[in-house]
PDB file of C-alpha atoms in Angstrom:
ATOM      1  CA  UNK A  13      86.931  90.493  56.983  1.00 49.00           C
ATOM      2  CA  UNK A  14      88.553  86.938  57.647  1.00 58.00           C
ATOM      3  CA  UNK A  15      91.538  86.533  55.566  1.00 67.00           C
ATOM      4  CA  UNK A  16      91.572  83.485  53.423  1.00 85.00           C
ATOM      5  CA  UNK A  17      88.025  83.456  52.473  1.00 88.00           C
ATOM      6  CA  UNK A  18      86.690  84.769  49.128  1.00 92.00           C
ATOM      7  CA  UNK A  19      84.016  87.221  48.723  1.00 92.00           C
ATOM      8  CA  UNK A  20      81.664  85.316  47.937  1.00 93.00           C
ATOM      9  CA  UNK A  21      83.068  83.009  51.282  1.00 93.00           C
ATOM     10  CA  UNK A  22      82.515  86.532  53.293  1.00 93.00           C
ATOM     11  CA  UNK A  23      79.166  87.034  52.108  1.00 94.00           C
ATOM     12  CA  UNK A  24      78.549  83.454  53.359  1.00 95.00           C
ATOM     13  CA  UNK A  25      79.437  84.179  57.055  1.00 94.00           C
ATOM     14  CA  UNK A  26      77.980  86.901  57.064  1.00 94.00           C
ATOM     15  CA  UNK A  27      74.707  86.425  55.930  1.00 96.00           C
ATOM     16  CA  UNK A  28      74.835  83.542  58.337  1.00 96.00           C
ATOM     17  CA  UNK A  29      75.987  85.314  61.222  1.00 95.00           C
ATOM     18  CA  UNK A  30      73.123  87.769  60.525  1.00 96.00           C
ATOM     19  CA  UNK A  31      70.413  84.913  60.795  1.00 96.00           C
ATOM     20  CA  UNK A  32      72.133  83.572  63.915  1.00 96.00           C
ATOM     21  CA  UNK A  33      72.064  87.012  65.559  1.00 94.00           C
ATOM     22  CA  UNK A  34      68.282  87.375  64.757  1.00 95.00           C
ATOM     23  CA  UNK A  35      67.348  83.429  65.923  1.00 96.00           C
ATOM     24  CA  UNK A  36      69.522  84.549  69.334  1.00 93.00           C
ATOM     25  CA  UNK A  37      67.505  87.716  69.677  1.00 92.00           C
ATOM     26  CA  UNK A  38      63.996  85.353  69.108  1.00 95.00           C
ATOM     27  CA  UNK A  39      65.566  83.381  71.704  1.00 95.00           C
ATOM     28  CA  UNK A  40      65.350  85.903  73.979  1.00 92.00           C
ATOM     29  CA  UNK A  41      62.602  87.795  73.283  1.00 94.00           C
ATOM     30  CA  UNK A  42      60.929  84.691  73.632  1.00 96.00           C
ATOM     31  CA  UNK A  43      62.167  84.119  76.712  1.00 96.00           C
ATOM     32  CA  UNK A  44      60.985  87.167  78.417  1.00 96.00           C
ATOM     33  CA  UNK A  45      57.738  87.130  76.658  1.00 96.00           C
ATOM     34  CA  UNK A  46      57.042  84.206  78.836  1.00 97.00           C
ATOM     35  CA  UNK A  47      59.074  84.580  81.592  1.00 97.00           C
ATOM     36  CA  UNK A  48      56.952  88.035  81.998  1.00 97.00           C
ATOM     37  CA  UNK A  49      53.697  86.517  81.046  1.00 97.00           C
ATOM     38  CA  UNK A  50      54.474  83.755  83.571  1.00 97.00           C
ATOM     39  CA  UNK A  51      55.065  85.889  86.547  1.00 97.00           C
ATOM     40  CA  UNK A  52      52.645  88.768  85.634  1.00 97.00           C
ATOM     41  CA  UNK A  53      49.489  87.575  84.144  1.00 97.00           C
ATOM     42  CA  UNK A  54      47.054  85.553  86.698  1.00 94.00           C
ATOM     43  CA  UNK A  55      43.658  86.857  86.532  1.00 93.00           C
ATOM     44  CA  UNK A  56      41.447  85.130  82.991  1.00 94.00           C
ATOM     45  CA  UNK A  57      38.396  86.094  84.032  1.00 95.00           C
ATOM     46  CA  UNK A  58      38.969  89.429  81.543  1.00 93.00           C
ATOM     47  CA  UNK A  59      40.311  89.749  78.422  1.00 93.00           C
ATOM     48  CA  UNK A  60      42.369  93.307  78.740  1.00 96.00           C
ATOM     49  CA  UNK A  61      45.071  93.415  81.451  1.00 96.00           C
ATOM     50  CA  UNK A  62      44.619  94.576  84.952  1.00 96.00           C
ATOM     51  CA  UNK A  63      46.371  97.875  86.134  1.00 97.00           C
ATOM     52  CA  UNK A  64      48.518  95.843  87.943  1.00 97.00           C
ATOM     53  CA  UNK A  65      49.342  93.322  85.541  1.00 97.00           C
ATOM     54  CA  UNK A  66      50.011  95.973  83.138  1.00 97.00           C
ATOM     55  CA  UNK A  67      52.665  98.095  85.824  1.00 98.00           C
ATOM     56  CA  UNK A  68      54.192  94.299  86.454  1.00 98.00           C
ATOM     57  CA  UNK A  69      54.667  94.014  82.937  1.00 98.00           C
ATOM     58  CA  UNK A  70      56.432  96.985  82.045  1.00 98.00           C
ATOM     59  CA  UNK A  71      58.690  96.402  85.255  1.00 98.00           C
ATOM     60  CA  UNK A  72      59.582  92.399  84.316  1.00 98.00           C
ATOM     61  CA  UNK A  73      60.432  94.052  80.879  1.00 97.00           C
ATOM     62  CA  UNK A  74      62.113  96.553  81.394  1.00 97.00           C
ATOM     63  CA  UNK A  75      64.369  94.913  83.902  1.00 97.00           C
ATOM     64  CA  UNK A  76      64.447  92.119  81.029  1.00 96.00           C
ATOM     65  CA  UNK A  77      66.201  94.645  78.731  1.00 95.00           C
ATOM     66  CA  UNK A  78      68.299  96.249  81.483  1.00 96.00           C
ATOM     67  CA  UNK A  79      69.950  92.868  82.310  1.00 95.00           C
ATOM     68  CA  UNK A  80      70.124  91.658  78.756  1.00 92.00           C
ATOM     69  CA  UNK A  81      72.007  95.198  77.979  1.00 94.00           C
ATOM     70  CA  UNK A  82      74.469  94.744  80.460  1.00 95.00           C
ATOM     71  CA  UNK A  83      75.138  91.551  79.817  1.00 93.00           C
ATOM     72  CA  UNK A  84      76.135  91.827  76.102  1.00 91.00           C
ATOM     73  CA  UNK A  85      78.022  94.906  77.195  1.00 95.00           C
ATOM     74  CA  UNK A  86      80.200  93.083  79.685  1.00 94.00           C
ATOM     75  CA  UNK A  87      80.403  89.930  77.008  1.00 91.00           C
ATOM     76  CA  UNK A  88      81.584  92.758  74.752  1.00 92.00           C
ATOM     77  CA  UNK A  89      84.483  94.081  77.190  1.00 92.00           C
ATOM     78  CA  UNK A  90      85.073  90.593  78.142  1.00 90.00           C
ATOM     79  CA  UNK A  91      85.663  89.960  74.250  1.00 88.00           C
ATOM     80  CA  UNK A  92      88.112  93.234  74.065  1.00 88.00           C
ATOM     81  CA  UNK A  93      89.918  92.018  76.870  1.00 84.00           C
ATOM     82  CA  UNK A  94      90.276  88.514  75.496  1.00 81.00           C
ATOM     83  CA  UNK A  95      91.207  89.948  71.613  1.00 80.00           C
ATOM     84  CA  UNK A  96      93.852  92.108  73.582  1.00 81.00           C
ATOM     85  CA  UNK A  97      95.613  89.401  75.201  1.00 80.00           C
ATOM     86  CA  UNK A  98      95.279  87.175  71.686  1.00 78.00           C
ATOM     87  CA  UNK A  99      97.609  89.983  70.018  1.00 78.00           C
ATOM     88  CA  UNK A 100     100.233  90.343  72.760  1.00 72.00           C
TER      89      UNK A 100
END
């Protein structure tokens, strides 16, 4: 993996890359649990969700996981790009 480290160093990293990559992913989850809530949810007077609430919802998600998608794809290319240019 990284050259220089020990196994035992590897395992390390790894293990905390792993619970970095899950806190990030709370971290946004989080985000658009809220974000959506915010911006969907206004009527209290009920406890179960209104048809529209529910359609807003699904949209404000969905276009929650679209953008998030693309965005760690193009951070991906972006990091190809960049790893290309390291090695030349």
């Amino acid at each position: 993996m990284n050259a220089g480290l020990t196994p035992a160093e590897e395992r390390e990293l790894e293990a905390r890359m792993q619970r970095r990559q899950v806190k990030d992913f709370m971290t946004v989850f989080g985000g658009m649990v809220d974000n959506c809530f915010t911006a969907c949810v206004d009527d209290f007077t009920s406890k179960a969700l209104s048809g529209r609430e529910t359609g807003c919802i699904s949209r404000c998600v969905t276009k929650s996981m679209t953008t998030q998608t693309r965005l760690s794809e193009r951070f991906a290319e972006m990091n190809a790009g960049a790893n290309a240019e390291q090695k030349r």
